[in-house]
mmCIF file of C-alpha atoms and ligand atoms in Angstrom:
data_model
loop_
_atom_site.group_PDB
_atom_site.id
_atom_site.type_symbol
_atom_site.label_atom_id
_atom_site.label_comp_id
_atom_site.label_asym_id
_atom_site.label_seq_id
_atom_site.Cartn_x
_atom_site.Cartn_y
_atom_site.Cartn_z
ATOM 1 C CA MET X 21 24.584 -86.262 -110.172
ATOM 2 C CA ILE X 22 22.240 -89.236 -110.706
ATOM 3 C CA LYS X 23 24.261 -92.547 -110.460
ATOM 4 C CA THR X 24 23.069 -95.827 -111.817
ATOM 5 C CA ASP X 25 24.319 -99.100 -113.381
ATOM 6 C CA ILE X 26 22.559 -98.665 -116.741
ATOM 7 C CA LEU X 27 21.394 -95.325 -118.012
ATOM 8 C CA ILE X 28 18.688 -95.746 -120.603
ATOM 9 C CA ILE X 29 17.896 -93.004 -123.008
ATOM 10 C CA GLY X 30 14.335 -93.420 -124.099
ATOM 11 C CA ALA X 31 11.413 -94.773 -122.027
ATOM 12 C CA GLY X 32 9.530 -96.399 -124.903
ATOM 13 C CA PRO X 33 8.485 -100.054 -124.664
ATOM 14 C CA THR X 34 12.166 -101.147 -125.404
ATOM 15 C CA GLY X 35 13.743 -98.968 -122.731
ATOM 16 C CA LEU X 36 11.032 -100.049 -120.192
ATOM 17 C CA PHE X 37 11.527 -103.775 -120.858
ATOM 18 C CA ALA X 38 15.337 -103.259 -120.626
ATOM 19 C CA VAL X 39 14.737 -102.302 -117.004
ATOM 20 C CA PHE X 40 13.102 -105.634 -116.348
ATOM 21 C CA GLU X 41 15.880 -107.636 -117.981
ATOM 22 C CA ALA X 42 18.489 -105.607 -116.122
ATOM 23 C CA GLY X 43 16.597 -106.083 -112.839
ATOM 24 C CA LEU X 44 16.819 -109.817 -113.188
ATOM 25 C CA LEU X 45 20.628 -109.382 -113.206
ATOM 26 C CA LYS X 46 20.330 -107.028 -110.177
ATOM 27 C CA LEU X 47 21.419 -104.056 -112.261
ATOM 28 C CA LYS X 48 19.748 -100.706 -111.453
ATOM 29 C CA CYS X 49 18.420 -98.539 -114.292
ATOM 30 C CA HIS X 50 17.630 -94.889 -114.735
ATOM 31 C CA LEU X 51 15.689 -93.605 -117.765
ATOM 32 C CA ILE X 52 15.708 -90.236 -119.483
ATOM 33 C CA ASP X 53 12.917 -89.257 -121.866
ATOM 34 C CA ALA X 54 12.164 -86.058 -123.605
ATOM 35 C CA LEU X 55 8.487 -86.694 -123.217
ATOM 36 C CA PRO X 56 6.606 -86.007 -119.976
ATOM 37 C CA GLN X 57 5.385 -89.624 -119.736
ATOM 38 C CA PRO X 58 6.865 -93.063 -120.378
ATOM 39 C CA GLY X 59 5.774 -95.306 -123.299
ATOM 40 C CA GLY X 60 7.411 -93.673 -126.373
ATOM 41 C CA GLN X 61 5.356 -93.959 -129.632
ATOM 42 C CA CYS X 62 2.761 -96.239 -127.797
ATOM 43 C CA SER X 63 1.773 -93.464 -125.428
ATOM 44 C CA GLU X 64 2.404 -90.425 -127.563
ATOM 45 C CA ILE X 65 1.051 -91.486 -131.001
ATOM 46 C CA TYR X 66 -1.398 -94.405 -130.545
ATOM 47 C CA PRO X 67 -2.387 -95.185 -126.963
ATOM 48 C CA LYS X 68 -5.913 -96.252 -127.874
ATOM 49 C CA LYS X 69 -4.960 -98.466 -130.829
ATOM 50 C CA PRO X 70 -4.986 -102.226 -130.402
ATOM 51 C CA ILE X 71 -1.640 -104.080 -131.076
ATOM 52 C CA TYR X 72 -1.967 -107.691 -132.244
ATOM 53 C CA ASP X 73 1.603 -108.967 -132.382
ATOM 54 C CA ILE X 74 2.801 -108.915 -128.818
ATOM 55 C CA PRO X 75 3.474 -112.505 -127.946
ATOM 56 C CA GLY X 76 0.870 -113.888 -125.453
ATOM 57 C CA PHE X 77 -1.522 -110.954 -126.009
ATOM 58 C CA PRO X 78 -3.952 -111.597 -128.851
ATOM 59 C CA GLU X 79 -4.914 -107.968 -128.587
ATOM 60 C CA VAL X 80 -3.657 -105.196 -126.286
ATOM 61 C CA LEU X 81 -4.162 -101.406 -126.443
ATOM 62 C CA ALA X 82 -0.796 -99.585 -126.843
ATOM 63 C CA GLY X 83 -1.573 -97.640 -123.645
ATOM 64 C CA ASP X 84 -2.374 -100.767 -121.685
ATOM 65 C CA LEU X 85 0.913 -102.375 -122.861
ATOM 66 C CA VAL X 86 2.812 -99.390 -121.382
ATOM 67 C CA THR X 87 0.816 -99.655 -118.122
ATOM 68 C CA ASN X 88 1.638 -103.349 -117.877
ATOM 69 C CA LEU X 89 5.365 -102.767 -118.569
ATOM 70 C CA MET X 90 5.400 -100.090 -115.882
ATOM 71 C CA GLU X 91 3.793 -102.621 -113.458
ATOM 72 C CA GLN X 92 6.315 -105.315 -114.524
ATOM 73 C CA ILE X 93 9.361 -103.086 -113.781
ATOM 74 C CA LYS X 94 8.037 -101.767 -110.502
ATOM 75 C CA PRO X 95 10.004 -104.148 -108.251
ATOM 76 C CA PHE X 96 13.233 -102.815 -109.806
ATOM 77 C CA GLU X 97 12.476 -99.228 -108.830
ATOM 78 C CA PRO X 98 13.898 -97.459 -111.927
ATOM 79 C CA GLY X 99 14.622 -93.776 -111.713
ATOM 80 C CA PHE X 100 13.111 -91.386 -114.371
ATOM 81 C CA THR X 101 14.226 -88.021 -115.710
ATOM 82 C CA LEU X 102 11.167 -87.106 -117.799
ATOM 83 C CA GLY X 103 10.584 -84.011 -119.961
ATOM 84 C CA GLU X 104 14.365 -83.647 -120.596
ATOM 85 C CA ARG X 105 16.384 -84.485 -123.675
ATOM 86 C CA ALA X 106 19.783 -86.286 -123.389
ATOM 87 C CA GLN X 107 22.105 -83.727 -124.911
ATOM 88 C CA THR X 108 25.760 -84.589 -124.408
ATOM 89 C CA ILE X 109 27.835 -87.649 -123.444
ATOM 90 C CA ASP X 110 31.241 -87.455 -121.847
ATOM 91 C CA LYS X 111 33.487 -90.478 -121.529
ATOM 92 C CA GLN X 112 35.387 -90.582 -118.215
ATOM 93 C CA GLU X 113 38.878 -91.876 -117.645
ATOM 94 C CA ASP X 114 37.540 -95.149 -116.072
ATOM 95 C CA GLY X 115 35.381 -95.824 -119.171
ATOM 96 C CA SER X 116 32.153 -94.708 -117.554
ATOM 97 C CA PHE X 117 29.882 -91.909 -119.042
ATOM 98 C CA ILE X 118 28.256 -88.748 -117.919
ATOM 99 C CA VAL X 119 25.163 -87.838 -119.864
ATOM 100 C CA THR X 120 23.756 -84.349 -119.472
ATOM 101 C CA THR X 121 20.250 -83.263 -120.424
ATOM 102 C CA ASN X 122 19.142 -80.012 -122.125
ATOM 103 C CA LYS X 123 18.090 -78.870 -118.631
ATOM 104 C CA GLY X 124 21.508 -79.586 -117.168
ATOM 105 C CA THR X 125 20.658 -82.773 -115.204
ATOM 106 C CA LYS X 126 23.769 -85.033 -115.048
ATOM 107 C CA HIS X 127 23.715 -88.855 -115.006
ATOM 108 C CA HIS X 128 26.703 -91.070 -114.361
ATOM 109 C CA ALA X 129 26.793 -94.753 -115.441
ATOM 110 C CA PRO X 130 29.222 -97.409 -116.619
ATOM 111 C CA VAL X 131 26.825 -98.419 -119.374
ATOM 112 C CA VAL X 132 24.599 -96.233 -121.639
ATOM 113 C CA VAL X 133 21.791 -97.740 -123.581
ATOM 114 C CA ILE X 134 20.165 -95.684 -126.328
ATOM 115 C CA ALA X 135 16.573 -96.831 -126.800
ATOM 116 C CA GLY X 136 15.579 -93.572 -128.494
ATOM 117 C CA GLY X 137 13.210 -95.002 -131.094
ATOM 118 C CA LEU X 138 12.584 -92.608 -133.963
ATOM 119 C CA GLY X 139 14.290 -89.964 -131.840
ATOM 120 C CA SER X 140 12.885 -87.311 -129.515
ATOM 121 C CA PHE X 141 9.595 -85.793 -130.577
ATOM 122 C CA GLU X 142 10.022 -82.160 -131.335
ATOM 123 C CA PRO X 143 6.966 -79.899 -132.007
ATOM 124 C CA ARG X 144 6.830 -78.421 -135.496
ATOM 125 C CA LYS X 145 6.926 -74.705 -134.850
ATOM 126 C CA PRO X 146 5.291 -71.975 -137.034
ATOM 127 C CA PRO X 147 7.702 -69.508 -138.587
ATOM 128 C CA ILE X 148 7.063 -66.606 -136.213
ATOM 129 C CA ALA X 149 10.269 -64.760 -135.478
ATOM 130 C CA ASN X 150 9.773 -64.142 -131.738
ATOM 131 C CA ILE X 151 7.897 -67.426 -130.814
ATOM 132 C CA THR X 152 10.726 -68.839 -128.640
ATOM 133 C CA ASP X 153 10.606 -65.689 -126.522
ATOM 134 C CA PHE X 154 7.182 -66.719 -125.333
ATOM 135 C CA GLU X 155 7.704 -70.437 -124.829
ATOM 136 C CA ASP X 156 6.355 -71.342 -121.315
ATOM 137 C CA LYS X 157 5.138 -67.688 -121.112
ATOM 138 C CA GLY X 158 1.921 -68.225 -123.024
ATOM 139 C CA VAL X 159 3.072 -70.371 -125.991
ATOM 140 C CA ALA X 160 2.562 -74.168 -125.627
ATOM 141 C CA TYR X 161 3.051 -76.831 -128.333
ATOM 142 C CA ILE X 162 1.399 -79.755 -126.472
ATOM 143 C CA ILE X 163 -1.667 -79.647 -124.273
ATOM 144 C CA ARG X 164 -0.869 -81.687 -121.214
ATOM 145 C CA GLU X 165 -3.394 -80.562 -118.737
ATOM 146 C CA PRO X 166 -6.600 -79.009 -120.226
ATOM 147 C CA GLU X 167 -7.617 -77.590 -116.858
ATOM 148 C CA ASP X 168 -4.717 -75.108 -117.231
ATOM 149 C CA TYR X 169 -6.793 -73.376 -119.825
ATOM 150 C CA ARG X 170 -10.014 -73.060 -117.728
ATOM 151 C CA ASP X 171 -11.457 -69.540 -118.150
ATOM 152 C CA LYS X 172 -8.467 -68.452 -120.211
ATOM 153 C CA LYS X 173 -8.399 -66.785 -123.629
ATOM 154 C CA VAL X 174 -6.859 -69.233 -126.067
ATOM 155 C CA VAL X 175 -5.758 -69.078 -129.725
ATOM 156 C CA ILE X 176 -5.120 -72.448 -131.397
ATOM 157 C CA ALA X 177 -3.442 -72.717 -134.809
ATOM 158 C CA GLY X 178 -3.512 -75.790 -137.074
ATOM 159 C CA GLY X 179 -5.745 -77.631 -139.455
ATOM 160 C CA GLY X 180 -5.307 -81.343 -138.392
ATOM 161 C CA ASP X 181 -7.141 -83.595 -135.909
ATOM 162 C CA SER X 182 -5.173 -82.284 -132.984
ATOM 163 C CA ALA X 183 -6.084 -78.610 -133.540
ATOM 164 C CA LEU X 184 -9.740 -79.491 -134.296
ATOM 165 C CA ASP X 185 -10.156 -81.825 -131.338
ATOM 166 C CA TRP X 186 -8.561 -79.457 -128.783
ATOM 167 C CA ALA X 187 -10.587 -76.462 -130.104
ATOM 168 C CA ILE X 188 -13.818 -78.505 -129.550
ATOM 169 C CA TYR X 189 -12.709 -79.656 -126.108
ATOM 170 C CA LEU X 190 -11.528 -76.229 -124.962
ATOM 171 C CA ALA X 191 -14.692 -74.516 -126.267
ATOM 172 C CA ASP X 192 -16.293 -75.795 -122.964
ATOM 173 C CA VAL X 193 -13.320 -75.017 -120.770
ATOM 174 C CA ALA X 194 -11.668 -71.770 -121.918
ATOM 175 C CA SER X 195 -13.359 -68.347 -121.773
ATOM 176 C CA GLU X 196 -12.689 -67.779 -125.493
ATOM 177 C CA VAL X 197 -11.268 -70.090 -128.168
ATOM 178 C CA SER X 198 -10.067 -68.904 -131.586
ATOM 179 C CA LEU X 199 -8.955 -71.466 -134.203
ATOM 180 C CA VAL X 200 -6.719 -70.077 -136.917
ATOM 181 C CA HIS X 201 -5.972 -72.114 -140.030
ATOM 182 C CA ARG X 202 -4.080 -71.049 -143.119
ATOM 183 C CA ARG X 203 -6.443 -72.727 -145.538
ATOM 184 C CA ASN X 204 -10.229 -72.824 -145.857
ATOM 185 C CA ASP X 205 -10.259 -76.662 -145.825
ATOM 186 C CA PHE X 206 -9.180 -78.739 -142.834
ATOM 187 C CA ARG X 207 -7.182 -82.009 -142.948
ATOM 188 C CA GLY X 208 -8.858 -83.543 -139.949
ATOM 189 C CA ALA X 209 -11.761 -85.920 -139.631
ATOM 190 C CA LEU X 210 -14.975 -84.716 -141.297
ATOM 191 C CA ASP X 211 -17.136 -85.004 -138.079
ATOM 192 C CA SER X 212 -14.617 -82.879 -136.168
ATOM 193 C CA VAL X 213 -14.733 -80.270 -138.937
ATOM 194 C CA GLU X 214 -18.520 -80.224 -138.826
ATOM 195 C CA LYS X 215 -18.468 -79.925 -135.073
ATOM 196 C CA VAL X 216 -16.096 -76.900 -135.212
ATOM 197 C CA GLU X 217 -18.302 -75.295 -137.803
ATOM 198 C CA GLU X 218 -21.408 -75.797 -135.556
ATOM 199 C CA LEU X 219 -19.533 -74.294 -132.582
ATOM 200 C CA SER X 220 -18.433 -71.422 -134.688
ATOM 201 C CA LYS X 221 -22.047 -70.732 -135.707
ATOM 202 C CA ILE X 222 -23.227 -70.521 -132.075
ATOM 203 C CA GLY X 223 -20.211 -68.360 -131.144
ATOM 204 C CA LYS X 224 -18.308 -70.871 -129.041
ATOM 205 C CA ILE X 225 -15.316 -71.000 -131.399
ATOM 206 C CA ASN X 226 -13.995 -67.959 -133.228
ATOM 207 C CA LEU X 227 -13.051 -69.597 -136.520
ATOM 208 C CA ILE X 228 -10.478 -67.745 -138.648
ATOM 209 C CA THR X 229 -9.448 -69.472 -141.918
ATOM 210 C CA ASN X 230 -7.209 -68.492 -144.782
ATOM 211 C CA ALA X 231 -5.096 -66.651 -142.224
ATOM 212 C CA GLU X 232 -1.915 -67.138 -140.235
ATOM 213 C CA VAL X 233 -0.543 -66.003 -136.884
ATOM 214 C CA THR X 234 2.345 -63.754 -137.956
ATOM 215 C CA ASP X 235 3.369 -62.022 -134.701
ATOM 216 C CA LEU X 236 3.210 -62.268 -130.959
ATOM 217 C CA LYS X 237 3.266 -59.354 -128.567
ATOM 218 C CA GLY X 238 3.753 -58.961 -124.821
ATOM 219 C CA GLU X 239 6.223 -57.632 -122.254
ATOM 220 C CA GLU X 240 7.114 -60.486 -119.743
ATOM 221 C CA GLU X 241 4.328 -62.813 -120.998
ATOM 222 C CA LEU X 242 2.206 -63.261 -124.076
ATOM 223 C CA ASP X 243 -0.420 -60.545 -124.349
ATOM 224 C CA SER X 244 -1.700 -60.478 -127.907
ATOM 225 C CA VAL X 245 -1.655 -62.512 -131.119
ATOM 226 C CA VAL X 246 -1.446 -60.847 -134.563
ATOM 227 C CA ILE X 247 -3.256 -62.677 -137.401
ATOM 228 C CA THR X 248 -2.730 -61.858 -141.054
ATOM 229 C CA HIS X 249 -5.389 -62.769 -143.679
ATOM 230 C CA LYS X 250 -3.674 -64.360 -146.673
ATOM 231 C CA ASP X 251 -5.625 -62.633 -149.479
ATOM 232 C CA SER X 252 -6.099 -59.139 -148.175
ATOM 233 C CA ALA X 253 -2.919 -58.965 -145.964
ATOM 234 C CA ARG X 254 -5.283 -57.349 -143.485
ATOM 235 C CA GLU X 255 -4.081 -57.719 -139.869
ATOM 236 C CA LYS X 256 -6.208 -58.495 -136.876
ATOM 237 C CA GLU X 257 -4.956 -58.502 -133.283
ATOM 238 C CA ILE X 258 -6.460 -60.711 -130.572
ATOM 239 C CA LYS X 259 -5.707 -58.723 -127.494
ATOM 240 C CA GLU X 260 -5.432 -60.085 -123.897
ATOM 241 C CA THR X 261 -4.659 -63.557 -125.114
ATOM 242 C CA ASP X 262 -3.516 -65.885 -122.363
ATOM 243 C CA TYR X 263 -2.262 -68.814 -124.570
ATOM 244 C CA PHE X 264 -1.218 -69.371 -128.168
ATOM 245 C CA ILE X 265 -1.099 -73.107 -128.973
ATOM 246 C CA PRO X 266 0.199 -74.032 -132.494
ATOM 247 C CA LEU X 267 -0.674 -77.661 -133.055
ATOM 248 C CA PHE X 268 1.235 -78.564 -136.209
ATOM 249 C CA GLY X 269 2.272 -82.039 -135.098
ATOM 250 C CA LEU X 270 5.450 -83.589 -133.676
ATOM 251 C CA SER X 271 8.374 -84.599 -135.743
ATOM 252 C CA PRO X 272 10.848 -87.160 -134.404
ATOM 253 C CA LYS X 273 14.554 -86.278 -134.658
ATOM 254 C CA LEU X 274 17.608 -88.246 -133.671
ATOM 255 C CA GLY X 275 18.672 -84.875 -132.422
ATOM 256 C CA PRO X 276 21.844 -84.388 -130.364
ATOM 257 C CA ILE X 277 22.588 -88.137 -130.270
ATOM 258 C CA ALA X 278 23.534 -87.830 -133.917
ATOM 259 C CA ASP X 279 26.670 -85.775 -132.770
ATOM 260 C CA TRP X 280 27.946 -88.321 -130.238
ATOM 261 C CA GLY X 281 30.427 -89.953 -132.669
ATOM 262 C CA LEU X 282 28.157 -93.049 -133.242
ATOM 263 C CA GLU X 283 28.108 -94.739 -136.586
ATOM 264 C CA ILE X 284 24.862 -93.660 -138.171
ATOM 265 C CA GLU X 285 23.144 -95.132 -141.231
ATOM 266 C CA LYS X 286 19.872 -93.782 -142.575
ATOM 267 C CA ASN X 287 19.090 -91.881 -139.368
ATOM 268 C CA ALA X 288 19.631 -95.045 -137.233
ATOM 269 C CA ILE X 289 22.579 -96.275 -135.121
ATOM 270 C CA LYS X 290 24.641 -99.127 -136.425
ATOM 271 C CA VAL X 291 25.090 -101.970 -133.916
ATOM 272 C CA ASP X 292 26.769 -105.356 -133.669
ATOM 273 C CA ASN X 293 23.782 -107.642 -133.960
ATOM 274 C CA ALA X 294 25.918 -110.790 -134.135
ATOM 275 C CA TYR X 295 26.751 -110.270 -130.468
ATOM 276 C CA ASP X 296 25.223 -107.719 -128.154
ATOM 277 C CA TYR X 297 23.759 -104.590 -129.882
ATOM 278 C CA GLN X 298 26.785 -102.524 -128.876
ATOM 279 C CA THR X 299 27.587 -99.472 -130.953
ATOM 280 C CA ASN X 300 31.050 -98.417 -132.207
ATOM 281 C CA ILE X 301 31.592 -96.809 -128.732
ATOM 282 C CA PRO X 302 32.318 -99.606 -126.235
ATOM 283 C CA GLY X 303 29.884 -99.373 -123.378
ATOM 284 C CA VAL X 304 27.184 -97.590 -125.432
ATOM 285 C CA TYR X 305 24.448 -99.884 -126.739
ATOM 286 C CA ALA X 306 21.477 -99.099 -129.068
ATOM 287 C CA ILE X 307 18.296 -101.217 -128.950
ATOM 288 C CA GLY X 308 14.802 -100.956 -130.411
ATOM 289 C CA ASP X 309 13.703 -98.745 -133.308
ATOM 290 C CA VAL X 310 16.773 -96.507 -132.996
ATOM 291 C CA ASN X 311 19.272 -99.170 -134.259
ATOM 292 C CA THR X 312 20.007 -100.765 -137.569
ATOM 293 C CA TYR X 313 21.617 -103.979 -138.739
ATOM 294 C CA PRO X 314 21.101 -106.421 -141.627
ATOM 295 C CA GLY X 315 17.482 -107.707 -141.438
ATOM 296 C CA LYS X 316 16.345 -105.198 -138.768
ATOM 297 C CA LEU X 317 12.574 -105.118 -138.097
ATOM 298 C CA LYS X 318 11.162 -102.051 -136.294
ATOM 299 C CA LEU X 319 8.776 -104.047 -134.042
ATOM 300 C CA ILE X 320 8.231 -103.946 -130.341
ATOM 301 C CA LEU X 321 9.011 -107.653 -129.946
ATOM 302 C CA CYS X 322 12.355 -107.162 -131.615
ATOM 303 C CA GLY X 323 13.200 -104.360 -129.125
ATOM 304 C CA PHE X 324 12.362 -106.727 -126.246
ATOM 305 C CA HIS X 325 14.637 -109.408 -127.609
ATOM 306 C CA GLU X 326 17.489 -106.857 -128.132
ATOM 307 C CA ALA X 327 17.004 -105.577 -124.544
ATOM 308 C CA ALA X 328 17.557 -109.125 -123.142
ATOM 309 C CA ILE X 329 20.736 -109.753 -125.169
ATOM 310 C CA MET X 330 22.063 -106.300 -124.358
ATOM 311 C CA CYS X 331 21.692 -106.757 -120.568
ATOM 312 C CA GLN X 332 23.825 -110.014 -120.511
ATOM 313 C CA SER X 333 26.670 -108.104 -122.251
ATOM 314 C CA ALA X 334 26.229 -105.016 -119.979
ATOM 315 C CA TYR X 335 26.487 -107.322 -116.955
ATOM 316 C CA GLN X 336 29.825 -108.661 -118.144
ATOM 317 C CA ARG X 337 31.063 -105.104 -118.778
ATOM 318 C CA ILE X 338 30.086 -103.955 -115.290
ATOM 319 C CA PHE X 339 31.281 -107.076 -113.482
ATOM 320 C CA PRO X 340 34.075 -108.549 -115.686
ATOM 321 C CA ASP X 341 35.116 -110.974 -112.997
ATOM 322 C CA LYS X 342 31.699 -112.384 -112.142
ATOM 323 C CA LYS X 343 30.023 -115.171 -114.102
ATOM 324 C CA TYR X 344 26.281 -114.868 -114.489
ATOM 325 C CA VAL X 345 24.328 -118.080 -114.836
ATOM 326 C CA MET X 346 21.027 -117.452 -116.584
ATOM 327 C CA LYS X 347 17.942 -118.677 -114.783
ATOM 328 C CA TYR X 348 14.387 -118.913 -115.876
ATOM 329 C CA THR X 349 12.059 -116.498 -113.990
ATOM 330 C CA THR X 350 9.938 -119.529 -113.190
ATOM 331 C CA VAL X 351 12.868 -120.691 -111.136
ATOM 332 C CA SER X 352 14.393 -117.489 -109.843
ATOM 333 C CA GLY X 353 11.147 -115.437 -109.304
ATOM 334 C CA VAL X 354 11.324 -111.673 -109.605
ATOM 335 C CA SER X 355 13.204 -110.293 -106.702
ATOM 336 C CA GLY X 356 13.093 -106.512 -106.398
ATOM 337 C CA PHE X 357 15.725 -104.262 -104.911
ATOM 338 C CA ASP X 358 13.616 -103.734 -101.728
ATOM 339 C CA GLY X 359 13.825 -107.439 -101.083
ATOM 340 C CA SER X 360 10.224 -108.044 -102.199
ATOM 341 C CA LYS X 361 10.098 -111.262 -104.010
ATOM 342 C CA LYS X 362 7.471 -112.910 -106.171
ATOM 343 C CA GLU X 363 8.170 -116.526 -105.270
ATOM 344 C CA ALA X 364 8.570 -118.979 -108.140
ATOM 345 C CA LYS X 365 5.910 -121.614 -108.166
ATOM 346 C CA LYS X 366 7.377 -124.800 -106.748
ATOM 347 C CA GLU X 367 5.389 -126.983 -109.191
ATOM 348 C CA VAL X 368 6.878 -125.129 -112.235
ATOM 349 C CA VAL X 369 10.385 -125.622 -110.842
ATOM 350 C CA LYS X 370 9.695 -129.264 -110.287
ATOM 351 C CA SER X 371 8.374 -129.713 -113.813
ATOM 352 C CA ILE X 372 11.548 -128.065 -115.275
ATOM 353 C CA ASN X 373 13.831 -130.285 -113.183
HETATM 354 C C1 FAD R 425 0.610 -95.826 -135.415
HETATM 355 C C2 FAD R 425 1.664 -96.908 -135.106
HETATM 356 C C3 FAD R 425 1.271 -98.183 -134.962
HETATM 357 C C4 FAD R 425 2.265 -99.197 -134.643
HETATM 358 N N1 FAD R 425 1.808 -100.505 -134.485
HETATM 359 C C5 FAD R 425 2.702 -101.454 -134.126
HETATM 360 C C6 FAD R 425 2.348 -102.820 -133.936
HETATM 361 O O1 FAD R 425 1.178 -103.157 -134.172
HETATM 362 N N2 FAD R 425 3.259 -103.720 -133.549
HETATM 363 C C7 FAD R 425 4.590 -103.371 -133.287
HETATM 364 O O2 FAD R 425 5.378 -104.248 -132.913
HETATM 365 N N3 FAD R 425 4.969 -102.120 -133.510
HETATM 366 C C8 FAD R 425 4.071 -101.126 -133.893
HETATM 367 N N4 FAD R 425 4.493 -99.850 -134.113
HETATM 368 C C9 FAD R 425 5.925 -99.550 -133.937
HETATM 369 C C10 FAD R 425 6.286 -99.487 -132.457
HETATM 370 O O3 FAD R 425 5.477 -98.460 -131.796
HETATM 371 C C11 FAD R 425 7.803 -99.205 -132.271
HETATM 372 O O4 FAD R 425 8.509 -100.259 -132.820
HETATM 373 C C12 FAD R 425 8.141 -99.052 -130.836
HETATM 374 O O5 FAD R 425 7.467 -97.963 -130.234
HETATM 375 C C13 FAD R 425 9.645 -98.875 -130.665
HETATM 376 O O6 FAD R 425 9.931 -98.727 -129.272
HETATM 377 P P1 FAD R 425 11.232 -98.013 -128.751
HETATM 378 O O7 FAD R 425 11.130 -98.077 -127.305
HETATM 379 O O8 FAD R 425 12.401 -98.586 -129.463
HETATM 380 O O9 FAD R 425 11.079 -96.510 -129.331
HETATM 381 P P2 FAD R 425 9.981 -95.354 -129.132
HETATM 382 O O10 FAD R 425 8.634 -95.995 -128.726
HETATM 383 O O11 FAD R 425 10.046 -94.519 -130.239
HETATM 384 O O12 FAD R 425 10.511 -94.582 -127.790
HETATM 385 C C14 FAD R 425 11.660 -93.893 -127.803
HETATM 386 C C15 FAD R 425 11.667 -92.827 -126.797
HETATM 387 O O13 FAD R 425 12.948 -92.233 -126.733
HETATM 388 C C16 FAD R 425 12.782 -90.894 -126.468
HETATM 389 N N5 FAD R 425 14.011 -90.172 -126.914
HETATM 390 C C17 FAD R 425 14.597 -90.217 -128.116
HETATM 391 N N6 FAD R 425 15.731 -89.509 -128.156
HETATM 392 C C18 FAD R 425 15.883 -88.940 -126.905
HETATM 393 C C19 FAD R 425 16.778 -88.084 -126.249
HETATM 394 N N7 FAD R 425 17.852 -87.554 -126.936
HETATM 395 N N8 FAD R 425 16.602 -87.726 -125.013
HETATM 396 C C20 FAD R 425 15.486 -88.157 -124.287
HETATM 397 N N9 FAD R 425 14.543 -89.013 -124.861
HETATM 398 C C21 FAD R 425 14.757 -89.362 -126.137
HETATM 399 C C22 FAD R 425 11.516 -90.475 -127.231
HETATM 400 O O14 FAD R 425 10.975 -89.244 -126.665
HETATM 401 C C23 FAD R 425 10.673 -91.665 -127.056
HETATM 402 O O15 FAD R 425 9.775 -91.571 -125.935
HETATM 403 C C24 FAD R 425 3.571 -98.853 -134.434
HETATM 404 C C25 FAD R 425 3.975 -97.501 -134.590
HETATM 405 C C26 FAD R 425 3.074 -96.556 -134.907
HETATM 406 C C27 FAD R 425 3.482 -95.131 -135.056
#
């Protein structure tokens, strides 16, 4: 059982900054995220895009913002459960909560903060009856480590940028790459389409269009992929296939959180924005893109603000008898749990006094 003061579901920018705000109050945080890396939408969807509306940064790449947030929270040593989805929540007699993930990891905390953004990103799966039998046994929906495919026989399906770009990349890594797309035209960028066609001409990509993967075969692991041509209904089997990678995009879903008894409006969690971003379940807060209230803006800076307010309320909930006096970080510095302290600059303190 992982124990912490504040359990944060979602390691997007909002969840990460909440660790910092909680750390200033000496509250320890643990984060759960369904993705294998922190950063939420910034890391998963647009790491190389510049953001222009983070206060104090005229321009910052989304990926760099996440790197900076991770650096900023380092002194507070947050724990991470990555690659697991928060599945169930159970209220204990003392008012605390146990949150269990889809892989069975249990987390215990007096306060739960949902910073789940648009929800957990789930891969769109093709309608192949037995596909789940081969998940992690040859079927992958996300390419995390391209080197895993070195000298392997790979079949990719999809017609967007992701399928095209990975087919191009893996053409130099895998022993054989087939790209299967159900139409003759691709949705991806024109230069990627041209590159795939060039690689197909020189035999580095086996391009199969107007066709779909309709069946997977294998005993313990994936062994062959059956492809059906749409017009002729002719079947072709690619034998001794190591990996089948359907890249049809990721769709965000509020998922299991929708069944936790929270008040939901238009796929978002209703919160009390007049006070502390608490939900209808006392002790459960919702901050960032996942919440809704009159005038809500789904912006990173709004998530940061909500995180700061939430932490003050969470502190009072955890320590009802203690009074917290807010201090500027210029005065208090940033004191980590290991005792390391970034000293406040004396001149700044003087100028405030
Ligand atoms: C292309 C694009 C450009 C954008 N540009 C800007 C911009 O310029 N400025 C700006 O302010 N905003 C921008 N945004 C919006 C911004 O990215 C979001 O407001 C921000 O990411 C919200 O942060 P968050 O932490 O609340 O949620 P998210 O970033 O969505 O993170 C939520 C995390 O929670 C996880 N999660 C959800 N449910 C569960 C569960 N049950 N178990 C485990 N994990 C779970 C998800 O996997 C995800 O990692 C842009 C968005 C996009 C898509």
